Amino acid sequence: MSSILDNRPALAKEVADVAEVAGYLWQKGWAERNGGNITVNITDSIDDAVRSMPAISEPKAIGTCLPNLKGCYFYCKGTNKRMRDLARWPMENGSVIRILDDCEHYEIIADSPVAPTSELPSHLSVHNWLIGKGSTYKASVHTHPIELVAMSHNPEFLKKDVLTNLLWSMIPETKAFCPRGLGIVPYMLPSSVELADATIASLADNYDVVMWEKHGVFAVGENVMEAFDMIDTLTKSALIYIDSCAMGFKPEGMSQEQMREISTVFNLPK
Ligand code: 13P
Ligand code: ZN
């Protein structure tokens, strides 16, 4: 069967990177069954032949109006599809969609009519917001990292920047490579427009990764690898904290002064 990826190396690379990250999410134990979703804005890798490709689905409602997405294209993980399957067969477990001119509907154009993730309202709302503020970020990743989700069950950790500071203080790399920290979004119904709006509010508060309380995390980045790396780095810190607690002590953590030094030397935003 022919694929939209045939003879389009830039697009094929975008999708191959999603597949690689999907494999990591499964290996990490963060992607039980169909858990998690990834979308990438691939509009820059689309040519005129793709722009004239016919739809292979009816127009479907996004559930909200997203004016900055007019004519944009996205690769989306399919709803109910498994990351471990997507890792091997990305075009059978995801699809390419086009946003219609009314900015309220999309249609699937390739390779087969795999319905996009149930978290599409959050992903597309975030892409719409990123474009609106002139961001060059193209990827969004939602996953269920065990240790970070476990930590979100402690109300103390949900106070603003408590978890950010704790995770930053475990290892210097965490502040260096996740310099905006971890925003907190209180528990909301998965897939809801309310969750999408709250996610944007938290990202707008200058975070690149946000915690969906008792559910998972949502990260944005220039590309899918960058979004994954930030979640991975935060999780590494969570594991160090949890291992220390398992050994019977609360880890001392780097001092505020040591963390300020990291910010100065690495020229970090916070
Ligand atoms: P989908 O299978 O619809 O992508 O949903 C997975 C998920 O993690 C919902 O929050
Ligand atoms: Zn989820």
mmCIF file of C-alpha atoms and ligand atoms in Angstrom:
data_model
loop_
_atom_site.group_PDB
_atom_site.id
_atom_site.type_symbol
_atom_site.label_atom_id
_atom_site.label_comp_id
_atom_site.label_asym_id
_atom_site.label_seq_id
_atom_site.Cartn_x
_atom_site.Cartn_y
_atom_site.Cartn_z
ATOM 1 C CA MET A 1 0.000 0.000 0.000
ATOM 2 C CA SER A 2 1.309 3.463 -0.792
ATOM 3 C CA SER A 3 1.848 5.938 2.029
ATOM 4 C CA ILE A 4 1.902 9.722 2.364
ATOM 5 C CA LEU A 5 5.435 9.177 3.684
ATOM 6 C CA ASP A 6 6.676 7.751 0.333
ATOM 7 C CA ASN A 7 9.225 10.078 -1.304
ATOM 8 C CA ARG A 8 8.756 12.677 1.448
ATOM 9 C CA PRO A 9 11.879 12.286 3.612
ATOM 10 C CA ALA A 10 11.171 15.284 5.850
ATOM 11 C CA LEU A 11 7.690 14.039 6.690
ATOM 12 C CA ALA A 12 8.934 10.450 7.068
ATOM 13 C CA LYS A 13 11.552 11.672 9.572
ATOM 14 C CA GLU A 14 8.895 13.499 11.635
ATOM 15 C CA VAL A 15 6.802 10.338 11.851
ATOM 16 C CA ALA A 16 9.845 8.118 12.505
ATOM 17 C CA ASP A 17 10.743 10.346 15.467
ATOM 18 C CA VAL A 18 7.200 9.950 16.856
ATOM 19 C CA ALA A 19 7.529 6.174 16.471
ATOM 20 C CA GLU A 20 10.899 6.191 18.261
ATOM 21 C CA VAL A 21 9.474 8.161 21.195
ATOM 22 C CA ALA A 22 6.388 5.907 21.293
ATOM 23 C CA GLY A 23 8.752 2.965 21.799
ATOM 24 C CA TYR A 24 10.484 4.751 24.664
ATOM 25 C CA LEU A 25 7.130 5.516 26.346
ATOM 26 C CA TRP A 26 6.223 1.833 26.218
ATOM 27 C CA GLN A 27 9.655 0.699 27.468
ATOM 28 C CA LYS A 28 9.449 3.172 30.354
ATOM 29 C CA GLY A 29 6.155 1.673 31.491
ATOM 30 C CA TRP A 30 4.378 4.974 30.943
ATOM 31 C CA ALA A 31 2.070 3.727 28.178
ATOM 32 C CA GLU A 32 -0.216 0.999 29.467
ATOM 33 C CA ARG A 33 -2.677 -0.182 26.819
ATOM 34 C CA ASN A 34 -3.552 2.933 24.752
ATOM 35 C CA GLY A 35 -2.233 5.362 27.388
ATOM 36 C CA GLY A 36 -0.792 8.661 26.161
ATOM 37 C CA ASN A 37 -0.858 10.511 22.871
ATOM 38 C CA ILE A 38 1.424 12.508 20.592
ATOM 39 C CA THR A 39 0.670 15.126 17.949
ATOM 40 C CA VAL A 40 3.091 16.985 15.693
ATOM 41 C CA ASN A 41 2.411 20.048 13.541
ATOM 42 C CA ILE A 42 3.773 18.862 10.181
ATOM 43 C CA THR A 43 2.520 21.816 8.097
ATOM 44 C CA ASP A 44 6.095 22.812 7.185
ATOM 45 C CA SER A 45 6.769 19.345 5.714
ATOM 46 C CA ILE A 46 3.659 19.355 3.494
ATOM 47 C CA ASP A 47 3.811 19.943 -0.296
ATOM 48 C CA ASP A 48 1.150 20.912 -2.852
ATOM 49 C CA ALA A 49 0.427 17.282 -3.707
ATOM 50 C CA VAL A 50 -0.547 16.669 -0.071
ATOM 51 C CA ARG A 51 -2.557 19.894 0.017
ATOM 52 C CA SER A 52 -4.677 18.571 -2.843
ATOM 53 C CA MET A 53 -5.116 15.079 -1.397
ATOM 54 C CA PRO A 54 -8.803 14.225 -0.916
ATOM 55 C CA ALA A 55 -10.228 13.555 2.520
ATOM 56 C CA ILE A 56 -10.722 9.944 3.565
ATOM 57 C CA SER A 57 -13.140 10.814 6.390
ATOM 58 C CA GLU A 58 -16.151 13.018 6.943
ATOM 59 C CA PRO A 59 -15.378 16.428 8.453
ATOM 60 C CA LYS A 60 -15.263 15.946 12.219
ATOM 61 C CA ALA A 61 -15.806 18.596 14.886
ATOM 62 C CA ILE A 62 -12.810 19.583 17.007
ATOM 63 C CA GLY A 63 -15.206 20.795 19.726
ATOM 64 C CA THR A 64 -13.783 24.308 19.736
ATOM 65 C CA CYS A 65 -12.770 26.979 17.206
ATOM 66 C CA LEU A 66 -9.017 27.326 16.636
ATOM 67 C CA PRO A 67 -8.408 30.189 14.186
ATOM 68 C CA ASN A 68 -4.606 29.880 14.005
ATOM 69 C CA LEU A 69 -4.842 26.309 12.714
ATOM 70 C CA LYS A 70 -6.599 27.098 9.410
ATOM 71 C CA GLY A 71 -5.024 24.880 6.727
ATOM 72 C CA CYS A 72 -2.577 23.229 9.153
ATOM 73 C CA TYR A 73 -1.653 19.538 9.062
ATOM 74 C CA PHE A 74 -0.949 17.260 12.019
ATOM 75 C CA TYR A 75 0.242 13.730 12.559
ATOM 76 C CA CYS A 76 -1.875 12.368 15.441
ATOM 77 C CA LYS A 77 -1.736 9.141 17.392
ATOM 78 C CA GLY A 78 -5.006 7.249 16.926
ATOM 79 C CA THR A 79 -7.479 6.970 19.774
ATOM 80 C CA ASN A 80 -7.369 3.604 21.499
ATOM 81 C CA LYS A 81 -4.133 2.754 19.691
ATOM 82 C CA ARG A 82 -1.150 1.404 21.602
ATOM 83 C CA MET A 83 2.207 3.211 21.768
ATOM 84 C CA ARG A 84 3.967 -0.149 21.450
ATOM 85 C CA ASP A 85 2.153 -0.753 18.156
ATOM 86 C CA LEU A 86 2.676 2.809 16.938
ATOM 87 C CA ALA A 87 6.419 2.336 17.510
ATOM 88 C CA ARG A 88 6.460 -0.285 14.748
ATOM 89 C CA TRP A 89 3.569 0.803 12.525
ATOM 90 C CA PRO A 90 3.037 4.561 12.928
ATOM 91 C CA MET A 91 0.692 4.976 9.959
ATOM 92 C CA GLU A 92 -1.570 2.148 11.091
ATOM 93 C CA ASN A 93 -1.850 3.552 14.606
ATOM 94 C CA GLY A 94 -2.034 7.226 13.722
ATOM 95 C CA SER A 95 -3.068 9.438 10.829
ATOM 96 C CA VAL A 96 -2.535 12.783 9.131
ATOM 97 C CA ILE A 97 -5.319 15.335 9.511
ATOM 98 C CA ARG A 98 -6.047 18.678 7.828
ATOM 99 C CA ILE A 99 -7.791 21.533 9.671
ATOM 100 C CA LEU A 100 -10.644 22.929 7.565
ATOM 101 C CA ASP A 101 -11.171 26.588 6.744
ATOM 102 C CA ASP A 102 -13.922 27.004 9.376
ATOM 103 C CA CYS A 103 -11.254 26.161 12.027
ATOM 104 C CA GLU A 104 -13.846 24.025 13.848
ATOM 105 C CA HIS A 105 -13.516 20.801 11.862
ATOM 106 C CA TYR A 106 -10.789 18.513 10.574
ATOM 107 C CA GLU A 107 -10.628 15.682 8.084
ATOM 108 C CA ILE A 108 -8.310 12.696 7.865
ATOM 109 C CA ILE A 109 -6.243 12.560 4.676
ATOM 110 C CA ALA A 110 -3.784 9.656 5.144
ATOM 111 C CA ASP A 111 -2.898 6.812 5.269
ATOM 112 C CA SER A 112 -6.113 5.207 6.544
ATOM 113 C CA PRO A 113 -9.055 6.641 8.497
ATOM 114 C CA VAL A 114 -7.606 6.109 11.999
ATOM 115 C CA ALA A 115 -9.582 8.411 14.336
ATOM 116 C CA PRO A 116 -7.229 10.798 16.203
ATOM 117 C CA THR A 117 -6.628 10.678 19.946
ATOM 118 C CA SER A 118 -9.446 11.529 22.359
ATOM 119 C CA GLU A 119 -7.161 14.249 23.745
ATOM 120 C CA LEU A 120 -7.285 16.101 20.415
ATOM 121 C CA PRO A 121 -8.993 19.157 22.018
ATOM 122 C CA SER A 122 -5.996 19.649 24.321
ATOM 123 C CA HIS A 123 -3.376 18.972 21.652
ATOM 124 C CA LEU A 124 -4.925 21.187 18.973
ATOM 125 C CA SER A 125 -5.809 23.988 21.423
ATOM 126 C CA VAL A 126 -2.187 24.019 22.550
ATOM 127 C CA HIS A 127 -0.881 24.079 18.949
ATOM 128 C CA ASN A 128 -3.298 26.943 18.217
ATOM 129 C CA TRP A 129 -1.991 28.837 21.245
ATOM 130 C CA LEU A 130 1.669 28.153 20.344
ATOM 131 C CA ILE A 131 1.189 29.548 16.819
ATOM 132 C CA GLY A 132 -0.656 32.553 18.258
ATOM 133 C CA LYS A 133 2.316 33.515 20.398
ATOM 134 C CA GLY A 134 4.807 33.002 17.578
ATOM 135 C CA SER A 135 6.366 29.883 19.105
ATOM 136 C CA THR A 136 8.468 27.536 16.959
ATOM 137 C CA TYR A 137 7.339 24.514 19.022
ATOM 138 C CA LYS A 138 5.816 21.785 16.858
ATOM 139 C CA ALA A 139 5.265 18.770 19.139
ATOM 140 C CA SER A 140 3.071 17.852 22.092
ATOM 141 C CA VAL A 141 3.361 14.662 24.132
ATOM 142 C CA HIS A 142 0.954 13.354 26.765
ATOM 143 C CA THR A 143 2.002 10.298 28.783
ATOM 144 C CA HIS A 144 1.466 8.590 32.162
ATOM 145 C CA PRO A 145 4.890 8.555 33.952
ATOM 146 C CA ILE A 146 4.487 6.363 37.019
ATOM 147 C CA GLU A 147 6.537 8.296 39.575
ATOM 148 C CA LEU A 148 5.343 11.776 38.590
ATOM 149 C CA VAL A 149 1.703 10.666 38.642
ATOM 150 C CA ALA A 150 2.266 9.032 42.042
ATOM 151 C CA MET A 151 3.661 12.319 43.359
ATOM 152 C CA SER A 152 0.526 14.138 42.134
ATOM 153 C CA HIS A 153 -1.484 12.172 44.732
ATOM 154 C CA ASN A 154 0.183 14.216 47.492
ATOM 155 C CA PRO A 155 -1.663 17.574 47.910
ATOM 156 C CA GLU A 156 1.515 19.162 49.313
ATOM 157 C CA PHE A 157 3.258 18.600 45.946
ATOM 158 C CA LEU A 158 0.422 20.322 44.060
ATOM 159 C CA LYS A 159 1.106 23.744 45.561
ATOM 160 C CA LYS A 160 2.720 26.074 43.035
ATOM 161 C CA ASP A 161 6.340 25.153 42.277
ATOM 162 C CA VAL A 162 6.777 22.825 45.283
ATOM 163 C CA LEU A 163 7.341 19.864 42.956
ATOM 164 C CA THR A 164 9.344 21.972 40.507
ATOM 165 C CA ASN A 165 11.798 22.967 43.242
ATOM 166 C CA LEU A 166 11.983 19.486 44.697
ATOM 167 C CA LEU A 167 12.686 17.895 41.289
ATOM 168 C CA TRP A 168 15.183 20.593 40.280
ATOM 169 C CA SER A 169 17.068 20.068 43.541
ATOM 170 C CA MET A 170 17.676 16.337 42.982
ATOM 171 C CA ILE A 171 20.287 16.679 40.199
ATOM 172 C CA PRO A 172 21.722 19.736 38.391
ATOM 173 C CA GLU A 173 20.656 18.519 34.927
ATOM 174 C CA THR A 174 16.962 18.773 35.743
ATOM 175 C CA LYS A 175 16.966 22.549 36.062
ATOM 176 C CA ALA A 176 19.380 22.868 33.123
ATOM 177 C CA PHE A 177 17.243 20.792 30.750
ATOM 178 C CA CYS A 178 13.758 21.479 32.115
ATOM 179 C CA PRO A 179 14.346 25.113 33.077
ATOM 180 C CA ARG A 180 10.704 26.160 33.277
ATOM 181 C CA GLY A 181 9.773 23.399 35.729
ATOM 182 C CA LEU A 182 6.484 21.558 36.083
ATOM 183 C CA GLY A 183 3.126 23.347 36.015
ATOM 184 C CA ILE A 184 0.161 21.848 37.851
ATOM 185 C CA VAL A 185 -3.317 21.364 36.380
ATOM 186 C CA PRO A 186 -5.915 20.202 38.945
ATOM 187 C CA TYR A 187 -7.782 16.988 38.128
ATOM 188 C CA MET A 188 -10.213 17.408 35.226
ATOM 189 C CA LEU A 189 -12.080 15.016 32.996
ATOM 190 C CA PRO A 190 -9.767 13.513 30.325
ATOM 191 C CA SER A 191 -10.452 14.755 26.766
ATOM 192 C CA SER A 192 -12.446 17.784 27.954
ATOM 193 C CA VAL A 193 -12.198 21.319 26.572
ATOM 194 C CA GLU A 194 -11.872 22.464 30.231
ATOM 195 C CA LEU A 195 -8.692 20.362 30.507
ATOM 196 C CA ALA A 196 -7.444 21.910 27.244
ATOM 197 C CA ASP A 197 -8.073 25.452 28.565
ATOM 198 C CA ALA A 198 -6.434 24.708 31.925
ATOM 199 C CA THR A 199 -3.408 23.200 30.147
ATOM 200 C CA ILE A 200 -2.941 26.373 28.100
ATOM 201 C CA ALA A 201 -3.320 28.522 31.226
ATOM 202 C CA SER A 202 -0.528 26.547 32.893
ATOM 203 C CA LEU A 203 1.753 26.598 29.805
ATOM 204 C CA ALA A 204 1.128 30.363 29.588
ATOM 205 C CA ASP A 205 2.397 30.631 33.158
ATOM 206 C CA ASN A 206 5.777 29.813 31.567
ATOM 207 C CA TYR A 207 5.970 26.011 31.818
ATOM 208 C CA ASP A 208 6.885 23.556 29.029
ATOM 209 C CA VAL A 209 5.634 20.523 30.981
ATOM 210 C CA VAL A 210 2.428 20.404 33.015
ATOM 211 C CA MET A 211 1.097 17.751 35.368
ATOM 212 C CA TRP A 212 -2.459 16.624 34.889
ATOM 213 C CA GLU A 213 -3.220 15.724 38.524
ATOM 214 C CA LYS A 214 -3.719 11.957 39.078
ATOM 215 C CA HIS A 215 -3.505 11.349 35.302
ATOM 216 C CA GLY A 216 -0.243 12.188 33.532
ATOM 217 C CA VAL A 217 1.881 14.950 32.066
ATOM 218 C CA PHE A 218 1.602 17.082 28.935
ATOM 219 C CA ALA A 219 4.784 18.502 27.392
ATOM 220 C CA VAL A 220 5.483 20.771 24.439
ATOM 221 C CA GLY A 221 8.733 21.290 22.539
ATOM 222 C CA GLU A 222 10.418 22.165 19.267
ATOM 223 C CA ASN A 223 10.136 18.494 18.391
ATOM 224 C CA VAL A 224 8.951 15.224 19.894
ATOM 225 C CA MET A 225 12.413 14.238 21.209
ATOM 226 C CA GLU A 226 12.740 17.493 23.124
ATOM 227 C CA ALA A 227 9.294 17.097 24.703
ATOM 228 C CA PHE A 228 10.145 13.504 25.683
ATOM 229 C CA ASP A 229 13.545 14.483 27.129
ATOM 230 C CA MET A 230 11.985 16.992 29.525
ATOM 231 C CA ILE A 231 9.534 14.403 30.877
ATOM 232 C CA ASP A 232 12.353 11.858 31.129
ATOM 233 C CA THR A 233 14.584 14.307 33.020
ATOM 234 C CA LEU A 234 11.843 15.227 35.505
ATOM 235 C CA THR A 235 11.112 11.536 36.019
ATOM 236 C CA LYS A 236 14.791 10.819 36.711
ATOM 237 C CA SER A 237 14.631 13.355 39.540
ATOM 238 C CA ALA A 238 11.417 11.803 40.845
ATOM 239 C CA LEU A 239 13.126 8.402 40.914
ATOM 240 C CA ILE A 240 16.089 9.787 42.886
ATOM 241 C CA TYR A 241 13.676 11.299 45.417
ATOM 242 C CA ILE A 242 11.704 8.061 45.711
ATOM 243 C CA ASP A 243 14.856 5.891 45.968
ATOM 244 C CA SER A 244 16.157 8.106 48.769
ATOM 245 C CA CYS A 245 12.844 7.791 50.622
ATOM 246 C CA ALA A 246 12.977 4.006 50.081
ATOM 247 C CA MET A 247 16.425 3.994 51.739
ATOM 248 C CA GLY A 248 14.820 5.618 54.771
ATOM 249 C CA PHE A 249 15.816 9.267 54.439
ATOM 250 C CA LYS A 250 14.463 12.440 52.807
ATOM 251 C CA PRO A 251 17.079 13.598 50.266
ATOM 252 C CA GLU A 252 18.796 16.826 51.240
ATOM 253 C CA GLY A 253 18.528 18.310 47.740
ATOM 254 C CA MET A 254 20.722 21.007 46.231
ATOM 255 C CA SER A 255 20.485 24.364 48.023
ATOM 256 C CA GLN A 256 18.617 27.366 46.565
ATOM 257 C CA GLU A 257 22.037 29.003 46.139
ATOM 258 C CA GLN A 258 23.353 26.033 44.145
ATOM 259 C CA MET A 259 20.258 26.131 41.934
ATOM 260 C CA ARG A 260 20.595 29.896 41.392
ATOM 261 C CA GLU A 261 24.173 29.257 40.273
ATOM 262 C CA ILE A 262 22.902 26.763 37.663
ATOM 263 C CA SER A 263 20.457 29.396 36.351
ATOM 264 C CA THR A 264 23.200 31.994 36.032
ATOM 265 C CA VAL A 265 25.763 29.723 34.395
ATOM 266 C CA PHE A 266 23.244 28.158 31.971
ATOM 267 C CA ASN A 267 21.414 31.481 31.393
ATOM 268 C CA LEU A 268 18.071 29.911 32.337
ATOM 269 C CA PRO A 269 14.654 31.639 32.288
ATOM 270 C CA LYS A 270 13.791 30.929 35.962
HETATM 271 P P1 13P B 1 -6.257 7.963 23.417
HETATM 272 O O1 13P B 1 -6.099 6.470 23.197
HETATM 273 O O2 13P B 1 -7.595 8.454 22.932
HETATM 274 O O3 13P B 1 -5.094 8.715 22.817
HETATM 275 O O4 13P B 1 -6.282 8.240 24.988
HETATM 276 C C1 13P B 1 -5.214 7.880 25.831
HETATM 277 C C2 13P B 1 -5.085 8.775 27.008
HETATM 278 O O5 13P B 1 -4.062 8.759 27.659
HETATM 279 C C3 13P B 1 -6.198 9.690 27.379
HETATM 280 O O6 13P B 1 -5.806 10.611 28.344
HETATM 281 ZN ZN ZN B 2 -3.975 10.057 29.456
#
